[in-house]
mmCIF file of C-alpha atoms in Angstrom:
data_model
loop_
_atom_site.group_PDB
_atom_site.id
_atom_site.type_symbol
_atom_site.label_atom_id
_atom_site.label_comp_id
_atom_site.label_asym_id
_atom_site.label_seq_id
_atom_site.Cartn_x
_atom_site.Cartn_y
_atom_site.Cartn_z
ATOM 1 C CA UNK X 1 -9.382 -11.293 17.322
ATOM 2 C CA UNK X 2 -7.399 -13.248 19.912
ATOM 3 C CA UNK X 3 -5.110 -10.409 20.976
ATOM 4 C CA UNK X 4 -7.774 -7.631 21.359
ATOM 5 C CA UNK X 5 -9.479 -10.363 23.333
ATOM 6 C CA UNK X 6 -6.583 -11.190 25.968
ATOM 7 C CA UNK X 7 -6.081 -7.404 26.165
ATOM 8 C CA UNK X 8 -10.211 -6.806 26.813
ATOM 9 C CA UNK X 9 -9.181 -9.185 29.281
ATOM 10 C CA UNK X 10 -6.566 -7.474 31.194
ATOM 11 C CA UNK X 11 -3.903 -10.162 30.326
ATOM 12 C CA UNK X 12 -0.375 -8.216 30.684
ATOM 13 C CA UNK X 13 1.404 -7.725 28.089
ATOM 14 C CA UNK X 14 4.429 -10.064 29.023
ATOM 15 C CA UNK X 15 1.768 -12.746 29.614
ATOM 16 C CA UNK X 16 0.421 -12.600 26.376
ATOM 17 C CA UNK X 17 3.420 -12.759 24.850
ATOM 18 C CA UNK X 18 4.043 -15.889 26.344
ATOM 19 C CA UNK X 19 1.082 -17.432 25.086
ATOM 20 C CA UNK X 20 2.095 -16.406 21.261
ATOM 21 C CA UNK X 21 5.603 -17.271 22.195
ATOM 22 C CA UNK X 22 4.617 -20.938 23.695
ATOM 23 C CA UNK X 23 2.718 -22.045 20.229
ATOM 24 C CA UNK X 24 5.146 -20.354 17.835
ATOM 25 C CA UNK X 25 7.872 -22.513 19.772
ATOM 26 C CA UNK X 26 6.206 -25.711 19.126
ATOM 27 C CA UNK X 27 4.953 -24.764 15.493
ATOM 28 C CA UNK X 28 8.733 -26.263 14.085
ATOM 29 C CA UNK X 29 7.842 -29.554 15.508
ATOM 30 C CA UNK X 30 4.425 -30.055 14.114
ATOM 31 C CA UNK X 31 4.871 -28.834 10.966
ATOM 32 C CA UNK X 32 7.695 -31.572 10.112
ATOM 33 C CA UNK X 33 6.490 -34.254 12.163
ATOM 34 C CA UNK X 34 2.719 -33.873 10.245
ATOM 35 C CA UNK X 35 3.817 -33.544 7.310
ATOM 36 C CA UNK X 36 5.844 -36.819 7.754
ATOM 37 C CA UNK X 37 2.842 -38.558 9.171
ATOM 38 C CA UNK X 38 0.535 -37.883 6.166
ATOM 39 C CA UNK X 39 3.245 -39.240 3.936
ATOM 40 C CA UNK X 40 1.623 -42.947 5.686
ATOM 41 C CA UNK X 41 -2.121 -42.043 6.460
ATOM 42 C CA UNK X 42 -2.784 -39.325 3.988
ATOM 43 C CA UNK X 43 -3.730 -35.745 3.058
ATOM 44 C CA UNK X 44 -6.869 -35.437 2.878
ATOM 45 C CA UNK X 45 -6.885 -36.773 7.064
ATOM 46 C CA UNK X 46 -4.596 -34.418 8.402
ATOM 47 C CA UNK X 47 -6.435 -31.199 6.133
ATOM 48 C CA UNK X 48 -9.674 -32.198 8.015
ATOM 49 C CA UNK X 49 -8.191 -32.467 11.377
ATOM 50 C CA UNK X 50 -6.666 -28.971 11.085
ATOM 51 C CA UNK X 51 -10.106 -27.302 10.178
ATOM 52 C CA UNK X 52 -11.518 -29.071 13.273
ATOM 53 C CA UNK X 53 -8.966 -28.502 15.372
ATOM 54 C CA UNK X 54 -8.862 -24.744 14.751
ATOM 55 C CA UNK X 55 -12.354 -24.440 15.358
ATOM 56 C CA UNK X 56 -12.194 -26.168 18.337
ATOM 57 C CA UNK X 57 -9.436 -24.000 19.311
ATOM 58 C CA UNK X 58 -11.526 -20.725 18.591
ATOM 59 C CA UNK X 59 -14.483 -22.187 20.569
ATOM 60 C CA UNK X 60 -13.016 -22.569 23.818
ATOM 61 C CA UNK X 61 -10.665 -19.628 23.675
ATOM 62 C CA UNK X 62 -13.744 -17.498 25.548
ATOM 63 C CA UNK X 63 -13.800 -20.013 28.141
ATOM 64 C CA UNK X 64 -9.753 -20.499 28.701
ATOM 65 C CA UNK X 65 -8.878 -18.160 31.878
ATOM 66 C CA UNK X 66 -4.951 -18.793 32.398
ATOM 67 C CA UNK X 67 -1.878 -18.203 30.416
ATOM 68 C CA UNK X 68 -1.229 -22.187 30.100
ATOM 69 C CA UNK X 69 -4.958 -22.953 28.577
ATOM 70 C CA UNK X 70 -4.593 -19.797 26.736
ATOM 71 C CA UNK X 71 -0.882 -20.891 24.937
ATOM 72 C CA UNK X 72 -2.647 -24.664 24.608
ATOM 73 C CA UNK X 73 -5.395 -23.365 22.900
ATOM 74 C CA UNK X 74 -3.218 -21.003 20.681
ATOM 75 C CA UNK X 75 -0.665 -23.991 20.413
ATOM 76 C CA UNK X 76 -3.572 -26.174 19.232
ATOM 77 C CA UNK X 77 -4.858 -23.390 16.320
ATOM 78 C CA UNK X 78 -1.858 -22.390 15.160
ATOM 79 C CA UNK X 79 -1.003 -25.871 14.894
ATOM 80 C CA UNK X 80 -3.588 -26.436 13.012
ATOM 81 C CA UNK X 81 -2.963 -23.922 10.507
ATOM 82 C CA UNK X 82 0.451 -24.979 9.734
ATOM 83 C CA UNK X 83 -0.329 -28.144 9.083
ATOM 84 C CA UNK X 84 -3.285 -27.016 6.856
ATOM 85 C CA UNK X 85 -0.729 -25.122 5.079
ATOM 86 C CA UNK X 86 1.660 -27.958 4.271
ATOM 87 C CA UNK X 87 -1.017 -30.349 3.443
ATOM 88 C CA UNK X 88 -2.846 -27.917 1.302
ATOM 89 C CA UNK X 89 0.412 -27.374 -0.620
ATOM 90 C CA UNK X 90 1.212 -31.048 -0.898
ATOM 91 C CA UNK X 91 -2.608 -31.900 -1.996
ATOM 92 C CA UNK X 92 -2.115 -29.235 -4.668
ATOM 93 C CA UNK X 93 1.161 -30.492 -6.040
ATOM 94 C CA UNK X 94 -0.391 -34.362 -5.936
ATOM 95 C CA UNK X 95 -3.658 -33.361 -7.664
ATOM 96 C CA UNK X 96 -1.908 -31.810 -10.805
ATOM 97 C CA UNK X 97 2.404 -31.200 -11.158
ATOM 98 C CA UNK X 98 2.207 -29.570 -13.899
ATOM 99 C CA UNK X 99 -0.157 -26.350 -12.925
ATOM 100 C CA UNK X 100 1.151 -26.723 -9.315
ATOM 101 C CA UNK X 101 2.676 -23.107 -9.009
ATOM 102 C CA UNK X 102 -0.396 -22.035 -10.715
ATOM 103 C CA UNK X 103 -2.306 -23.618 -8.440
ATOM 104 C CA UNK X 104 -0.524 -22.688 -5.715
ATOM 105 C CA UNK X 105 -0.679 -18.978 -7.008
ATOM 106 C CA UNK X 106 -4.734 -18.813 -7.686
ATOM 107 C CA UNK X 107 -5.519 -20.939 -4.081
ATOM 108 C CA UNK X 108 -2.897 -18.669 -1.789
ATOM 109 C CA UNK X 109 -3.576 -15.084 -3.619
ATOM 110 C CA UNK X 110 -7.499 -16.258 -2.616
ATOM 111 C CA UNK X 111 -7.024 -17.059 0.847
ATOM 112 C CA UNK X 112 -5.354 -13.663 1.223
ATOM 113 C CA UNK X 113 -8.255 -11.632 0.164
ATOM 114 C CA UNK X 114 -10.274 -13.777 1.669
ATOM 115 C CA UNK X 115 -8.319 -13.465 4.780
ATOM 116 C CA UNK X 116 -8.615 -9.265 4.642
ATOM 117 C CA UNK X 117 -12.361 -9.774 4.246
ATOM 118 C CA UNK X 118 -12.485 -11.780 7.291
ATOM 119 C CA UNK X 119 -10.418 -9.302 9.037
ATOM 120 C CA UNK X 120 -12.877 -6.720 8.398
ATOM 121 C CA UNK X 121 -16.004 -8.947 9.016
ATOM 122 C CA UNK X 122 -14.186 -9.865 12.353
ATOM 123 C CA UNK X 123 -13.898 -5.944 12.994
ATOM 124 C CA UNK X 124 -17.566 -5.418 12.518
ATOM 125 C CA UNK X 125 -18.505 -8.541 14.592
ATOM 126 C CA UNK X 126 -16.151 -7.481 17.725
ATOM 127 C CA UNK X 127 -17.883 -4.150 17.291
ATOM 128 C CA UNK X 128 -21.984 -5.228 16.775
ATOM 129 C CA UNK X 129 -21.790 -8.343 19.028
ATOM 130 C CA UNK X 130 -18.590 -8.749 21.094
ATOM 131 C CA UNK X 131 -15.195 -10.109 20.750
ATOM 132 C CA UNK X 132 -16.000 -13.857 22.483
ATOM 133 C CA UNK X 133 -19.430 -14.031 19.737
ATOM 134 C CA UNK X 134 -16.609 -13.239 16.726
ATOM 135 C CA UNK X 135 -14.592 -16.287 17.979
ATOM 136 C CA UNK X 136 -17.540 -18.448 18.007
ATOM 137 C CA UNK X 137 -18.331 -17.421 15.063
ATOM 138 C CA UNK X 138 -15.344 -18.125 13.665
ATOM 139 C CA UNK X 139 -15.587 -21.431 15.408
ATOM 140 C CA UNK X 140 -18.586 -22.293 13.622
ATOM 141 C CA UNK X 141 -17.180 -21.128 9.947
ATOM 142 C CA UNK X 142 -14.069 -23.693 10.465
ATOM 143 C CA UNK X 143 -16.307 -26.278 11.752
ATOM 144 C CA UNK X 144 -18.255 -25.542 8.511
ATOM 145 C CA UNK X 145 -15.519 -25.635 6.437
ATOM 146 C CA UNK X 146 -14.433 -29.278 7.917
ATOM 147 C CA UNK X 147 -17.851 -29.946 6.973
ATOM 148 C CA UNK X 148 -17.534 -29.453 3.361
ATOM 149 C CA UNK X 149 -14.082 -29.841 2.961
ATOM 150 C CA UNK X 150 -14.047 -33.697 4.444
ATOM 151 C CA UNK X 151 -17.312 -34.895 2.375
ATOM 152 C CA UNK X 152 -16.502 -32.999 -0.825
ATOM 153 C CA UNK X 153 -12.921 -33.427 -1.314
ATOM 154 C CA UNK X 154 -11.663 -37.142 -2.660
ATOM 155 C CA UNK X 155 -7.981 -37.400 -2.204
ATOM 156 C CA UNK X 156 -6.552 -39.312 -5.190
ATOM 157 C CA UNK X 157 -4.547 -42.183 -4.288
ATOM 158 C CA UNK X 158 -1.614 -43.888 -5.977
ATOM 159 C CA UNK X 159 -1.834 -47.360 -5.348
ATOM 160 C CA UNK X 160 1.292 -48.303 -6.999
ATOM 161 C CA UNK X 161 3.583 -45.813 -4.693
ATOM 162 C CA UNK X 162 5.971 -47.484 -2.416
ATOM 163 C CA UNK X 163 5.460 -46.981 1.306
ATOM 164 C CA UNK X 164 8.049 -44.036 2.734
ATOM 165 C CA UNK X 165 11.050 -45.278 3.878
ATOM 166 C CA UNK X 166 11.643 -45.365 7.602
ATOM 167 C CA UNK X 167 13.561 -41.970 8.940
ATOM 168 C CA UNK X 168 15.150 -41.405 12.188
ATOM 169 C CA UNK X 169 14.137 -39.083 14.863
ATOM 170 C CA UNK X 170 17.331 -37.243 14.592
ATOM 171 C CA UNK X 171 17.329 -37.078 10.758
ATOM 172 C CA UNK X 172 13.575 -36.097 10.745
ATOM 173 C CA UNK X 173 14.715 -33.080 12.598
ATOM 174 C CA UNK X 174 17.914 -32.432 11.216
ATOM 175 C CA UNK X 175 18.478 -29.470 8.971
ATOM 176 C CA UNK X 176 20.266 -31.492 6.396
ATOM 177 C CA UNK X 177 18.681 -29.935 3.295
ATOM 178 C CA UNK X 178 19.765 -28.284 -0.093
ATOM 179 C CA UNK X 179 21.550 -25.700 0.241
ATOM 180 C CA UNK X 180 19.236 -23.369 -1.546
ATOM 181 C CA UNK X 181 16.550 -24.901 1.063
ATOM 182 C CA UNK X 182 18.544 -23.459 4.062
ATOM 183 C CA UNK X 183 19.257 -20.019 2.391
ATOM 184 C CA UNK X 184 15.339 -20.179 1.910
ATOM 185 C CA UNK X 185 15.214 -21.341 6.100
ATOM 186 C CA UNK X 186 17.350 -18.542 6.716
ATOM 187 C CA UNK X 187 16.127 -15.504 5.186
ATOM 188 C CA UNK X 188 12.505 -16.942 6.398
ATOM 189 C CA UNK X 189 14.039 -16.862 9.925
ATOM 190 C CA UNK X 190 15.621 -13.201 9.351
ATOM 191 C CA UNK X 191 12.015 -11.982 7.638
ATOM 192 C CA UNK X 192 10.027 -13.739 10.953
#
């Protein structure tokens, strides 16, 4: 919705581009640096914060006027949904190792058609009620799911685990990785 909404708006198309540029620019950063974080407070935390934040994110969009709000509140969703996406990966390979790609498989082919539903549901919303009403609705489906998701859901904790060890800011950063890890980097950089 958000890009037929900044164009119903009459935001130039080099200004909107730095609004998707700003977030994907800091998406790197959070991605590693949450992912490191739930390693000492948890999962289950950091899932429920992204919901929440994304709907937050989708709630104020209507109200943001400027390219800096704008790129915040795009910085702040799309931060959310990477980090949903690592800690829903990690919470899948915790909860069972041995059906994890299975897992992975059945949860990820889901959200895709569940994704292309919402794409057309978000089509016939923008065209019965307006564009700003499908972001609140959205808004109030995430907040929904952060709801359910953050009652229901019981993280299972391993009380015998050792704490992570302590990692520098220049190592947490660093691309020192597998090799196959940075071909995988690479050709995801290339594909992007």
């Amino acid at each position: 919705v958000l890009p037929y909404y900044l164009d119903r708006r009459h935001l130039a198309y080099p200004r909107m581009a730095a609004v998707f540029a700003l977030s994907s620019a800091a998406m790197f950063f959070v991605r590693v640096y949450a992912g490191r974080l739930s390693d000492f407070f948890g999962r289950k935390r950091f899932y429920s914060l992204a919901l929440l934040s994304s709907g937050v994110a989708n709630l104020f969009t209507p109200m943001a006027g400027g390219v800096l709000l704008l790129s915040l509140l795009r910085s702040l969703r799309e931060a959310a949904v990477v980090t949903r996406e690592s800690m829903h990966a990690l919470l899948l390979y915790r909860e069972n190792r041995r059906r994890y790609a299975e897992s992975v498989g059945k949860t990820v082919g889901s959200e895709y058609v569940f994704q292309g539903l919402g794409t057309f549901g978000a089509g016939a919303l923008m065209g019965a009620l307006g564009m700003r009403e499908a972001l609140l609705v959205c808004a109030l489906m995430l907040f929904a799911a952060f709801g359910l998701f953050s009652l229901a859901f019981r993280e299972a904790k391993d009380p015998g685990a050792p704490a992570p060890p302590p990692v520098s800011w220049l190592r947490l950063f660093s691309f020192d990785m597998p090799r196959e890890l940075r071909i995988i980097a690479g050709a995801s950089l290339f594909f992007s």
